[in-house]
PDB file of C-alpha atoms and ligand atoms in Angstrom:
ATOM      1  CA  UNK A   8     -48.907  22.014 -16.970  1.00  0.00           C
ATOM      2  CA  UNK A   9     -46.662  22.461 -20.093  1.00  0.00           C
ATOM      3  CA  UNK A  10     -44.535  19.513 -21.082  1.00  0.00           C
ATOM      4  CA  UNK A  11     -41.045  19.944 -19.806  1.00  0.00           C
ATOM      5  CA  UNK A  12     -39.628  18.031 -22.755  1.00  0.00           C
ATOM      6  CA  UNK A  13     -38.868  19.554 -26.059  1.00  0.00           C
ATOM      7  CA  UNK A  14     -41.314  18.174 -28.789  1.00  0.00           C
ATOM      8  CA  UNK A  15     -38.428  16.888 -30.885  1.00  0.00           C
ATOM      9  CA  UNK A  16     -34.844  16.015 -29.611  1.00  0.00           C
ATOM     10  CA  UNK A  17     -31.972  14.574 -31.476  1.00  0.00           C
ATOM     11  CA  UNK A  18     -28.889  13.651 -29.439  1.00  0.00           C
ATOM     12  CA  UNK A  19     -25.695  13.111 -31.505  1.00  0.00           C
ATOM     13  CA  UNK A  20     -27.516  11.214 -34.314  1.00  0.00           C
ATOM     14  CA  UNK A  21     -25.499   9.819 -37.167  1.00  0.00           C
ATOM     15  CA  UNK A  22     -26.884   7.939 -40.100  1.00  0.00           C
ATOM     16  CA  UNK A  23     -24.585   6.028 -42.488  1.00  0.00           C
ATOM     17  CA  UNK A  24     -25.918   4.193 -45.606  1.00  0.00           C
ATOM     18  CA  UNK A  25     -24.202   1.112 -47.013  1.00  0.00           C
ATOM     19  CA  UNK A  26     -23.535   1.468 -50.705  1.00  0.00           C
ATOM     20  CA  UNK A  27     -23.140  -1.475 -52.876  1.00  0.00           C
ATOM     21  CA  UNK A  28     -19.775  -2.362 -54.620  1.00  0.00           C
ATOM     22  CA  UNK A  29     -19.530  -0.620 -57.983  1.00  0.00           C
ATOM     23  CA  UNK A  30     -17.484  -3.391 -59.531  1.00  0.00           C
ATOM     24  CA  UNK A  31     -16.757  -7.009 -59.172  1.00  0.00           C
ATOM     25  CA  UNK A  32     -13.429  -6.336 -57.210  1.00  0.00           C
ATOM     26  CA  UNK A  33     -14.706  -3.370 -55.165  1.00  0.00           C
ATOM     27  CA  UNK A  34     -15.875  -3.653 -51.734  1.00  0.00           C
ATOM     28  CA  UNK A  35     -19.227  -2.156 -50.304  1.00  0.00           C
ATOM     29  CA  UNK A  36     -18.788   1.266 -49.089  1.00  0.00           C
ATOM     30  CA  UNK A  37     -20.720   3.629 -46.910  1.00  0.00           C
ATOM     31  CA  UNK A  38     -22.147   7.136 -47.195  1.00  0.00           C
ATOM     32  CA  UNK A  39     -22.721   9.340 -44.226  1.00  0.00           C
ATOM     33  CA  UNK A  40     -26.110  11.102 -44.712  1.00  0.00           C
ATOM     34  CA  UNK A  41     -26.219  12.698 -41.302  1.00  0.00           C
ATOM     35  CA  UNK A  42     -23.304  13.327 -38.755  1.00  0.00           C
ATOM     36  CA  UNK A  43     -23.480  13.839 -35.206  1.00  0.00           C
ATOM     37  CA  UNK A  44     -26.812  16.014 -35.335  1.00  0.00           C
ATOM     38  CA  UNK A  45     -27.965  17.453 -32.027  1.00  0.00           C
ATOM     39  CA  UNK A  46     -30.960  19.541 -31.817  1.00  0.00           C
ATOM     40  CA  UNK A  47     -34.149  20.380 -29.934  1.00  0.00           C
ATOM     41  CA  UNK A  48     -37.324  21.736 -31.179  1.00  0.00           C
ATOM     42  CA  UNK A  49     -39.933  23.040 -28.824  1.00  0.00           C
ATOM     43  CA  UNK A  50     -43.660  22.864 -29.358  1.00  0.00           C
ATOM     44  CA  UNK A  51     -44.977  25.850 -31.490  1.00  0.00           C
ATOM     45  CA  UNK A  52     -41.729  26.499 -33.002  1.00  0.00           C
ATOM     46  CA  UNK A  53     -41.283  26.925 -36.894  1.00  0.00           C
ATOM     47  CA  UNK A  54     -37.953  25.805 -38.123  1.00  0.00           C
ATOM     48  CA  UNK A  55     -36.568  25.882 -41.672  1.00  0.00           C
ATOM     49  CA  UNK A  56     -34.026  23.611 -42.884  1.00  0.00           C
ATOM     50  CA  UNK A  57     -31.904  24.665 -45.655  1.00  0.00           C
ATOM     51  CA  UNK A  58     -28.666  23.303 -47.459  1.00  0.00           C
ATOM     52  CA  UNK A  59     -27.584  22.208 -50.770  1.00  0.00           C
ATOM     53  CA  UNK A  60     -28.622  18.754 -52.286  1.00  0.00           C
ATOM     54  CA  UNK A  61     -27.189  16.001 -50.817  1.00  0.00           C
ATOM     55  CA  UNK A  62     -26.614  17.927 -47.409  1.00  0.00           C
ATOM     56  CA  UNK A  63     -28.589  15.591 -45.397  1.00  0.00           C
ATOM     57  CA  UNK A  64     -31.884  17.438 -44.938  1.00  0.00           C
ATOM     58  CA  UNK A  65     -34.136  14.519 -45.797  1.00  0.00           C
ATOM     59  CA  UNK A  66     -32.109  12.133 -43.711  1.00  0.00           C
ATOM     60  CA  UNK A  67     -32.534  14.432 -40.816  1.00  0.00           C
ATOM     61  CA  UNK A  68     -36.328  14.586 -40.990  1.00  0.00           C
ATOM     62  CA  UNK A  69     -36.523  10.898 -41.650  1.00  0.00           C
ATOM     63  CA  UNK A  70     -34.671  10.266 -38.265  1.00  0.00           C
ATOM     64  CA  UNK A  71     -37.228  12.829 -36.540  1.00  0.00           C
ATOM     65  CA  UNK A  72     -40.216  10.957 -37.786  1.00  0.00           C
ATOM     66  CA  UNK A  73     -38.930   7.465 -37.151  1.00  0.00           C
ATOM     67  CA  UNK A  74     -38.941   6.553 -40.713  1.00  0.00           C
ATOM     68  CA  UNK A  75     -35.199   5.397 -40.582  1.00  0.00           C
ATOM     69  CA  UNK A  76     -33.125   4.025 -37.698  1.00  0.00           C
ATOM     70  CA  UNK A  77     -30.137   6.071 -36.605  1.00  0.00           C
ATOM     71  CA  UNK A  78     -26.703   4.351 -36.999  1.00  0.00           C
ATOM     72  CA  UNK A  79     -25.917   5.959 -33.652  1.00  0.00           C
ATOM     73  CA  UNK A  80     -27.383   8.464 -31.283  1.00  0.00           C
ATOM     74  CA  UNK A  81     -31.038   8.871 -30.069  1.00  0.00           C
ATOM     75  CA  UNK A  82     -34.104  10.553 -31.253  1.00  0.00           C
ATOM     76  CA  UNK A  83     -37.110  11.396 -28.994  1.00  0.00           C
ATOM     77  CA  UNK A  84     -40.580  12.963 -29.331  1.00  0.00           C
ATOM     78  CA  UNK A  85     -42.131  14.608 -26.456  1.00  0.00           C
ATOM     79  CA  UNK A  86     -39.700  12.857 -24.118  1.00  0.00           C
ATOM     80  CA  UNK A  87     -40.318   9.405 -25.739  1.00  0.00           C
ATOM     81  CA  UNK A  88     -37.532   7.532 -27.551  1.00  0.00           C
ATOM     82  CA  UNK A  89     -38.320   6.878 -31.050  1.00  0.00           C
ATOM     83  CA  UNK A  90     -37.177   3.278 -31.862  1.00  0.00           C
ATOM     84  CA  UNK A  91     -38.244   2.293 -35.480  1.00  0.00           C
ATOM     85  CA  UNK A  92     -36.924  -1.253 -34.951  1.00  0.00           C
ATOM     86  CA  UNK A  93     -38.617  -2.133 -31.778  1.00  0.00           C
ATOM     87  CA  UNK A  94     -41.792  -0.137 -31.880  1.00  0.00           C
ATOM     88  CA  UNK A  95     -44.548   0.083 -34.648  1.00  0.00           C
ATOM     89  CA  UNK A  96     -44.582   3.968 -33.823  1.00  0.00           C
ATOM     90  CA  UNK A  97     -48.375   4.259 -34.097  1.00  0.00           C
ATOM     91  CA  UNK A  98     -48.142   6.874 -31.337  1.00  0.00           C
ATOM     92  CA  UNK A  99     -45.615   8.938 -33.481  1.00  0.00           C
ATOM     93  CA  UNK A 100     -47.691   8.706 -36.743  1.00  0.00           C
ATOM     94  CA  UNK A 101     -50.677  10.049 -34.611  1.00  0.00           C
ATOM     95  CA  UNK A 102     -48.728  13.039 -33.370  1.00  0.00           C
ATOM     96  CA  UNK A 103     -47.005  13.819 -36.781  1.00  0.00           C
ATOM     97  CA  UNK A 104     -47.715  14.759 -40.372  1.00  0.00           C
ATOM     98  CA  UNK A 105     -45.603  14.851 -43.487  1.00  0.00           C
ATOM     99  CA  UNK A 106     -45.811  16.543 -46.902  1.00  0.00           C
ATOM    100  CA  UNK A 107     -43.725  15.722 -49.824  1.00  0.00           C
ATOM    101  CA  UNK A 108     -42.382  17.671 -52.471  1.00  0.00           C
ATOM    102  CA  UNK A 109     -43.913  16.076 -55.615  1.00  0.00           C
ATOM    103  CA  UNK A 110     -47.651  16.622 -55.766  1.00  0.00           C
ATOM    104  CA  UNK A 111     -48.094  14.272 -58.715  1.00  0.00           C
ATOM    105  CA  UNK A 112     -46.536  11.210 -57.198  1.00  0.00           C
ATOM    106  CA  UNK A 113     -47.757  11.452 -53.840  1.00  0.00           C
ATOM    107  CA  UNK A 114     -51.347  10.166 -54.356  1.00  0.00           C
ATOM    108  CA  UNK A 115     -52.464   6.887 -55.572  1.00  0.00           C
ATOM    109  CA  UNK A 116     -54.365   7.618 -58.838  1.00  0.00           C
ATOM    110  CA  UNK A 117     -56.909   4.839 -58.115  1.00  0.00           C
ATOM    111  CA  UNK A 118     -58.047   6.092 -54.742  1.00  0.00           C
ATOM    112  CA  UNK A 119     -60.307   9.199 -54.454  1.00  0.00           C
ATOM    113  CA  UNK A 120     -59.113  12.189 -52.577  1.00  0.00           C
ATOM    114  CA  UNK A 121     -61.449  11.191 -49.782  1.00  0.00           C
ATOM    115  CA  UNK A 122     -59.827   7.799 -49.414  1.00  0.00           C
ATOM    116  CA  UNK A 123     -56.387   9.147 -49.527  1.00  0.00           C
ATOM    117  CA  UNK A 124     -57.048  11.737 -46.993  1.00  0.00           C
ATOM    118  CA  UNK A 125     -58.881   9.166 -44.617  1.00  0.00           C
ATOM    119  CA  UNK A 126     -55.622   6.897 -44.703  1.00  0.00           C
ATOM    120  CA  UNK A 127     -54.194   9.245 -41.896  1.00  0.00           C
ATOM    121  CA  UNK A 128     -57.364   8.767 -39.732  1.00  0.00           C
ATOM    122  CA  UNK A 129     -57.094   4.836 -40.437  1.00  0.00           C
ATOM    123  CA  UNK A 130     -53.356   4.782 -39.924  1.00  0.00           C
ATOM    124  CA  UNK A 131     -53.682   6.633 -36.539  1.00  0.00           C
ATOM    125  CA  UNK A 132     -56.773   4.594 -35.424  1.00  0.00           C
ATOM    126  CA  UNK A 133     -58.690   7.775 -34.738  1.00  0.00           C
ATOM    127  CA  UNK A 134     -62.424   7.080 -33.957  1.00  0.00           C
ATOM    128  CA  UNK A 135     -65.295   9.033 -35.158  1.00  0.00           C
ATOM    129  CA  UNK A 136     -66.947  10.089 -38.439  1.00  0.00           C
ATOM    130  CA  UNK A 137     -64.002  10.007 -40.752  1.00  0.00           C
ATOM    131  CA  UNK A 138     -65.963  11.160 -43.716  1.00  0.00           C
ATOM    132  CA  UNK A 139     -67.058  14.352 -41.870  1.00  0.00           C
ATOM    133  CA  UNK A 140     -63.680  14.959 -40.652  1.00  0.00           C
ATOM    134  CA  UNK A 141     -62.081  14.489 -44.102  1.00  0.00           C
ATOM    135  CA  UNK A 142     -64.798  16.924 -45.641  1.00  0.00           C
ATOM    136  CA  UNK A 143     -63.968  19.520 -43.056  1.00  0.00           C
ATOM    137  CA  UNK A 144     -60.150  19.294 -43.445  1.00  0.00           C
ATOM    138  CA  UNK A 145     -60.552  19.510 -47.339  1.00  0.00           C
ATOM    139  CA  UNK A 146     -62.679  22.624 -47.091  1.00  0.00           C
ATOM    140  CA  UNK A 147     -60.463  24.177 -44.619  1.00  0.00           C
ATOM    141  CA  UNK A 148     -57.402  23.819 -46.988  1.00  0.00           C
ATOM    142  CA  UNK A 149     -59.606  25.635 -49.653  1.00  0.00           C
ATOM    143  CA  UNK A 150     -60.820  22.917 -51.990  1.00  0.00           C
ATOM    144  CA  UNK A 151     -64.355  22.533 -53.523  1.00  0.00           C
ATOM    145  CA  UNK A 152     -66.891  20.587 -51.471  1.00  0.00           C
ATOM    146  CA  UNK A 153     -67.159  17.711 -53.822  1.00  0.00           C
ATOM    147  CA  UNK A 154     -63.310  16.967 -53.833  1.00  0.00           C
ATOM    148  CA  UNK A 155     -63.489  13.962 -51.686  1.00  0.00           C
ATOM    149  CA  UNK A 156     -65.400  11.812 -54.375  1.00  0.00           C
ATOM    150  CA  UNK A 157     -62.868  12.851 -57.034  1.00  0.00           C
ATOM    151  CA  UNK A 158     -59.588  11.364 -58.251  1.00  0.00           C
ATOM    152  CA  UNK A 159     -56.081  13.194 -58.186  1.00  0.00           C
ATOM    153  CA  UNK A 160     -55.949  13.453 -61.977  1.00  0.00           C
ATOM    154  CA  UNK A 161     -58.802  16.059 -61.661  1.00  0.00           C
ATOM    155  CA  UNK A 162     -56.546  18.509 -59.571  1.00  0.00           C
ATOM    156  CA  UNK A 163     -53.792  20.939 -60.365  1.00  0.00           C
ATOM    157  CA  UNK A 164     -50.323  20.809 -58.641  1.00  0.00           C
ATOM    158  CA  UNK A 165     -51.304  23.678 -56.212  1.00  0.00           C
ATOM    159  CA  UNK A 166     -54.682  21.794 -55.281  1.00  0.00           C
ATOM    160  CA  UNK A 167     -52.685  18.538 -54.917  1.00  0.00           C
ATOM    161  CA  UNK A 168     -50.387  20.230 -52.332  1.00  0.00           C
ATOM    162  CA  UNK A 169     -53.717  21.493 -50.489  1.00  0.00           C
ATOM    163  CA  UNK A 170     -54.906  17.836 -50.381  1.00  0.00           C
ATOM    164  CA  UNK A 171     -51.443  16.743 -49.126  1.00  0.00           C
ATOM    165  CA  UNK A 172     -51.666  19.194 -46.338  1.00  0.00           C
ATOM    166  CA  UNK A 173     -55.193  17.909 -45.564  1.00  0.00           C
ATOM    167  CA  UNK A 174     -53.912  14.475 -45.520  1.00  0.00           C
ATOM    168  CA  UNK A 175     -51.076  15.486 -43.216  1.00  0.00           C
ATOM    169  CA  UNK A 176     -53.299  17.382 -40.822  1.00  0.00           C
ATOM    170  CA  UNK A 177     -56.798  15.446 -40.771  1.00  0.00           C
ATOM    171  CA  UNK A 178     -55.706  13.550 -37.657  1.00  0.00           C
ATOM    172  CA  UNK A 179     -54.565  16.786 -35.856  1.00  0.00           C
ATOM    173  CA  UNK A 180     -50.885  16.081 -35.402  1.00  0.00           C
ATOM    174  CA  UNK A 181     -48.716  18.490 -33.284  1.00  0.00           C
ATOM    175  CA  UNK A 182     -45.818  18.339 -35.868  1.00  0.00           C
ATOM    176  CA  UNK A 183     -46.002  19.000 -39.343  1.00  0.00           C
ATOM    177  CA  UNK A 184     -42.893  18.275 -41.487  1.00  0.00           C
ATOM    178  CA  UNK A 185     -42.675  19.435 -45.029  1.00  0.00           C
ATOM    179  CA  UNK A 186     -39.846  18.253 -47.487  1.00  0.00           C
ATOM    180  CA  UNK A 187     -39.785  20.905 -49.962  1.00  0.00           C
ATOM    181  CA  UNK A 188     -43.639  21.317 -49.910  1.00  0.00           C
ATOM    182  CA  UNK A 189     -43.769  24.093 -52.392  1.00  0.00           C
ATOM    183  CA  UNK A 190     -40.767  23.650 -54.406  1.00  0.00           C
ATOM    184  CA  UNK A 191     -42.745  22.055 -57.491  1.00  0.00           C
ATOM    185  CA  UNK A 192     -45.205  24.897 -57.478  1.00  0.00           C
ATOM    186  CA  UNK A 193     -45.144  27.997 -59.677  1.00  0.00           C
ATOM    187  CA  UNK A 194     -44.601  31.263 -57.971  1.00  0.00           C
ATOM    188  CA  UNK A 195     -48.043  32.598 -57.315  1.00  0.00           C
ATOM    189  CA  UNK A 196     -49.392  29.274 -56.200  1.00  0.00           C
ATOM    190  CA  UNK A 197     -46.337  28.760 -53.855  1.00  0.00           C
ATOM    191  CA  UNK A 198     -47.105  32.053 -52.240  1.00  0.00           C
ATOM    192  CA  UNK A 199     -50.771  31.027 -51.681  1.00  0.00           C
ATOM    193  CA  UNK A 200     -49.928  27.664 -50.201  1.00  0.00           C
ATOM    194  CA  UNK A 201     -47.215  29.132 -47.877  1.00  0.00           C
ATOM    195  CA  UNK A 202     -49.870  31.607 -46.791  1.00  0.00           C
ATOM    196  CA  UNK A 203     -52.224  28.658 -46.045  1.00  0.00           C
ATOM    197  CA  UNK A 204     -49.373  26.946 -44.167  1.00  0.00           C
ATOM    198  CA  UNK A 205     -48.712  29.828 -41.774  1.00  0.00           C
ATOM    199  CA  UNK A 206     -52.621  30.264 -41.190  1.00  0.00           C
ATOM    200  CA  UNK A 207     -52.849  26.548 -40.388  1.00  0.00           C
ATOM    201  CA  UNK A 208     -49.909  26.668 -38.102  1.00  0.00           C
ATOM    202  CA  UNK A 209     -51.584  29.571 -36.135  1.00  0.00           C
ATOM    203  CA  UNK A 210     -55.124  27.889 -36.059  1.00  0.00           C
ATOM    204  CA  UNK A 211     -53.845  24.367 -35.099  1.00  0.00           C
ATOM    205  CA  UNK A 212     -50.887  25.615 -32.906  1.00  0.00           C
ATOM    206  CA  UNK A 213     -48.645  23.498 -35.045  1.00  0.00           C
ATOM    207  CA  UNK A 214     -44.915  22.947 -34.663  1.00  0.00           C
ATOM    208  CA  UNK A 215     -43.533  23.386 -38.271  1.00  0.00           C
ATOM    209  CA  UNK A 216     -40.385  21.896 -39.728  1.00  0.00           C
ATOM    210  CA  UNK A 217     -39.967  22.664 -43.400  1.00  0.00           C
ATOM    211  CA  UNK A 218     -37.066  21.951 -45.743  1.00  0.00           C
ATOM    212  CA  UNK A 219     -36.765  24.481 -48.623  1.00  0.00           C
ATOM    213  CA  UNK A 220     -34.087  25.377 -50.944  1.00  0.00           C
ATOM    214  CA  UNK A 221     -35.611  28.844 -51.303  1.00  0.00           C
ATOM    215  CA  UNK A 222     -34.104  31.316 -48.711  1.00  0.00           C
ATOM    216  CA  UNK A 223     -36.611  33.881 -49.870  1.00  0.00           C
ATOM    217  CA  UNK A 224     -39.388  32.209 -48.101  1.00  0.00           C
ATOM    218  CA  UNK A 225     -37.648  31.468 -44.909  1.00  0.00           C
ATOM    219  CA  UNK A 226     -38.197  34.814 -43.146  1.00  0.00           C
ATOM    220  CA  UNK A 227     -42.002  34.484 -43.474  1.00  0.00           C
ATOM    221  CA  UNK A 228     -42.154  30.859 -42.708  1.00  0.00           C
ATOM    222  CA  UNK A 229     -39.835  30.296 -39.791  1.00  0.00           C
ATOM    223  CA  UNK A 230     -38.359  32.180 -37.124  1.00  0.00           C
ATOM    224  CA  UNK A 231     -35.478  29.697 -36.661  1.00  0.00           C
ATOM    225  CA  UNK A 232     -33.285  28.217 -39.394  1.00  0.00           C
ATOM    226  CA  UNK A 233     -30.886  25.250 -39.434  1.00  0.00           C
ATOM    227  CA  UNK A 234     -28.370  25.187 -42.156  1.00  0.00           C
ATOM    228  CA  UNK A 235     -26.915  21.828 -43.149  1.00  0.00           C
ATOM    229  CA  UNK A 236     -23.715  21.133 -45.228  1.00  0.00           C
ATOM    230  CA  UNK A 237     -22.086  17.596 -45.922  1.00  0.00           C
ATOM    231  CA  UNK A 238     -24.481  15.764 -43.485  1.00  0.00           C
ATOM    232  CA  UNK A 239     -23.918  18.277 -40.555  1.00  0.00           C
ATOM    233  CA  UNK A 240     -25.734  21.044 -39.023  1.00  0.00           C
ATOM    234  CA  UNK A 241     -23.363  24.027 -39.577  1.00  0.00           C
ATOM    235  CA  UNK A 242     -25.742  26.689 -38.306  1.00  0.00           C
ATOM    236  CA  UNK A 243     -28.679  26.887 -36.100  1.00  0.00           C
ATOM    237  CA  UNK A 244     -30.383  30.150 -34.942  1.00  0.00           C
ATOM    238  CA  UNK A 245     -32.878  32.941 -35.275  1.00  0.00           C
ATOM    239  CA  UNK A 246     -33.776  33.325 -39.081  1.00  0.00           C
ATOM    240  CA  UNK A 247     -33.321  37.161 -39.047  1.00  0.00           C
ATOM    241  CA  UNK A 248     -29.863  36.962 -37.197  1.00  0.00           C
ATOM    242  CA  UNK A 249     -28.818  34.171 -39.621  1.00  0.00           C
ATOM    243  CA  UNK A 250     -29.612  35.938 -42.946  1.00  0.00           C
ATOM    244  CA  UNK A 251     -28.098  39.284 -41.537  1.00  0.00           C
ATOM    245  CA  UNK A 252     -24.784  38.103 -40.178  1.00  0.00           C
ATOM    246  CA  UNK A 253     -24.268  34.466 -41.278  1.00  0.00           C
ATOM    247  CA  UNK A 254     -21.377  32.949 -39.442  1.00  0.00           C
ATOM    248  CA  UNK A 255     -20.647  29.798 -41.269  1.00  0.00           C
ATOM    249  CA  UNK A 256     -18.795  30.237 -44.745  1.00  0.00           C
ATOM    250  CA  UNK A 257     -21.351  27.989 -46.243  1.00  0.00           C
ATOM    251  CA  UNK A 258     -24.209  30.023 -44.886  1.00  0.00           C
ATOM    252  CA  UNK A 259     -22.502  33.362 -46.092  1.00  0.00           C
ATOM    253  CA  UNK A 260     -22.366  31.771 -49.508  1.00  0.00           C
ATOM    254  CA  UNK A 261     -25.996  30.798 -49.471  1.00  0.00           C
ATOM    255  CA  UNK A 262     -27.062  34.227 -48.287  1.00  0.00           C
ATOM    256  CA  UNK A 263     -24.982  35.997 -50.816  1.00  0.00           C
ATOM    257  CA  UNK A 264     -26.400  33.818 -53.643  1.00  0.00           C
ATOM    258  CA  UNK A 265     -29.774  34.617 -52.474  1.00  0.00           C
ATOM    259  CA  UNK A 266     -29.357  38.378 -53.045  1.00  0.00           C
ATOM    260  CA  UNK A 267     -28.579  37.815 -56.689  1.00  0.00           C
ATOM    261  CA  UNK A 268     -32.186  36.160 -57.218  1.00  0.00           C
ATOM    262  CA  UNK A 269     -35.454  37.889 -57.568  1.00  0.00           C
ATOM    263  CA  UNK A 270     -37.001  39.035 -54.579  1.00  0.00           C
ATOM    264  CA  UNK A 271     -39.108  36.487 -52.449  1.00  0.00           C
ATOM    265  CA  UNK A 272     -42.049  34.839 -53.800  1.00  0.00           C
ATOM    266  CA  UNK A 273     -44.178  36.423 -51.287  1.00  0.00           C
ATOM    267  CA  UNK A 274     -45.262  39.391 -53.226  1.00  0.00           C
ATOM    268  CA  UNK A 275     -48.193  38.995 -55.527  1.00  0.00           C
TER     269      UNK A 275
HETATM  270  N1  LIG B  20     -30.999   5.305 -48.794  1.00  0.00           N
HETATM  271  C1  LIG B  20     -29.871   5.871 -49.110  1.00  0.00           C
HETATM  272  N2  LIG B  20     -28.861   4.958 -49.423  1.00  0.00           N
HETATM  273  C2  LIG B  20     -27.614   5.598 -49.649  1.00  0.00           C
HETATM  274  N3  LIG B  20     -27.221   6.786 -49.616  1.00  0.00           N
HETATM  275  C3  LIG B  20     -28.301   7.754 -49.259  1.00  0.00           C
HETATM  276  C4  LIG B  20     -29.571   7.197 -48.986  1.00  0.00           C
HETATM  277  N4  LIG B  20     -30.351   8.317 -48.582  1.00  0.00           N
HETATM  278  C5  LIG B  20     -29.603   9.416 -48.543  1.00  0.00           C
HETATM  279  N5  LIG B  20     -28.276   8.918 -48.939  1.00  0.00           N
HETATM  280  C6  LIG B  20     -27.180   9.855 -49.130  1.00  0.00           C
HETATM  281  O1  LIG B  20     -27.052  10.709 -47.931  1.00  0.00           O
HETATM  282  C7  LIG B  20     -26.680  12.043 -48.269  1.00  0.00           C
HETATM  283  C8  LIG B  20     -27.704  12.897 -47.759  1.00  0.00           C
HETATM  284  O2  LIG B  20     -28.854  12.627 -48.520  1.00  0.00           O
HETATM  285  P1  LIG B  20     -30.372  13.384 -48.341  1.00  0.00           P
HETATM  286  O3  LIG B  20     -31.295  12.803 -49.124  1.00  0.00           O
HETATM  287  O4  LIG B  20     -30.575  13.543 -46.806  1.00  0.00           O
HETATM  288  O5  LIG B  20     -29.908  14.891 -48.827  1.00  0.00           O
HETATM  289  P2  LIG B  20     -30.943  16.189 -49.110  1.00  0.00           P
HETATM  290  O6  LIG B  20     -30.101  17.354 -48.331  1.00  0.00           O
HETATM  291  O7  LIG B  20     -32.235  15.823 -48.554  1.00  0.00           O
HETATM  292  O8  LIG B  20     -30.718  16.537 -50.630  1.00  0.00           O
HETATM  293  P3  LIG B  20     -31.933  17.005 -51.734  1.00  0.00           P
HETATM  294  O9  LIG B  20     -31.895  18.602 -51.615  1.00  0.00           O
HETATM  295  O10 LIG B  20     -31.369  16.656 -53.072  1.00  0.00           O
HETATM  296  O11 LIG B  20     -33.065  16.391 -51.378  1.00  0.00           O
HETATM  297  C9  LIG B  20     -26.465  11.943 -49.774  1.00  0.00           C
HETATM  298  O12 LIG B  20     -25.074  11.817 -49.958  1.00  0.00           O
HETATM  299  C10 LIG B  20     -27.272  10.791 -50.234  1.00  0.00           C
HETATM  300  O13 LIG B  20     -26.704  10.277 -51.549  1.00  0.00           O
HETATM  301 MG1  LIG B  21     -33.935  15.671 -49.792  1.00  0.00          MG
END
C-alpha cells in the first residue's frame, strides 16, 4: 500500500531569528528567515527551490530536515511530526541526506574519505558491512576504487561533490536535499554531477529537493519549482509552466534575467 501522507509537509511554518543589539543603547531585534510557509512534497517528486540571496531557501530546508526549530507552524515527514527540541530525530536522519555547496569545507581533512562517508551509516545506526557499503557507493558515484583510503585534499571539487553525494546516499535515504550542490563547480563538471544526480534519483527512487540560483539547470533537474522572495514562497508550480508564464513579478524578473545569460550548462 502506498503511504497516504506526503513525504514532506510544512504547515504555516515561520522562523524568526533574534539578532543581537548593534550598539549599547539598541535593543535586540529579529529577522524573519521564513514566513508562513505551507507546502507538501510527495515521494518521488523533484523540486527546485530558487530565489535571491537571503530569500529564505536554506532556512526552508533546515526546517524540513529538523535542523532548526520553527518559531511557529508544524513540519512533518511521512506523517510524523518533526520536533527537534523533543526528539533526537535519528529516524529522520536515516531517511534523509544532505549535500552542501562548498566541496572544500564539507569534509574533515584528517579523516579518510571512507571514514567520512561511513559517518552516515554510523549516525543512522545501520547494520552490516559498512566498508563494503561505502566502497559500493563510492564506485557508484564514479570514484576510483582506492578512494576510501585517501584524504580529501587528494580530490578535485567535482570529485568531492561526488563524495558528498556518496555520504548523503550511502544509508539509502528517501529524500535527498541539496543546498546549491553544484554552484561551486565549473560548467562542465557541473553538468556531469547534475547528470549523476538525475541518474541516482531514478535508480534509488529518490525524492529530490535542490536549491539553486541557476534557473538554467532547473528544467532538467526538477519538474516542480518553488520561488522564494523575502522569506515567503511566492510561486510553486510545474517548472515548465513557471518558466513559460511566471505569475509573480519577482519570478518574471528572475526568468527575464535568465534569458540574458548564456544557455543552460547542460550542453557539453
Ligand atoms: N542563524 C541566523 N541568525 C540570524 N539571521 C539568520 C540566520 N539564518 C538566516 N538568517 C536570515 O534569514 C534570512 C534568510 O536566510 P537564508 O540563509 O535562508 O537565505 P538563502 O535564501 O538561503 O540565501 P543564500 O542564497 O545567500 O544562501 C536572511 O535575512 C538571513 O540573514
Ligand atoms: Mg542559503
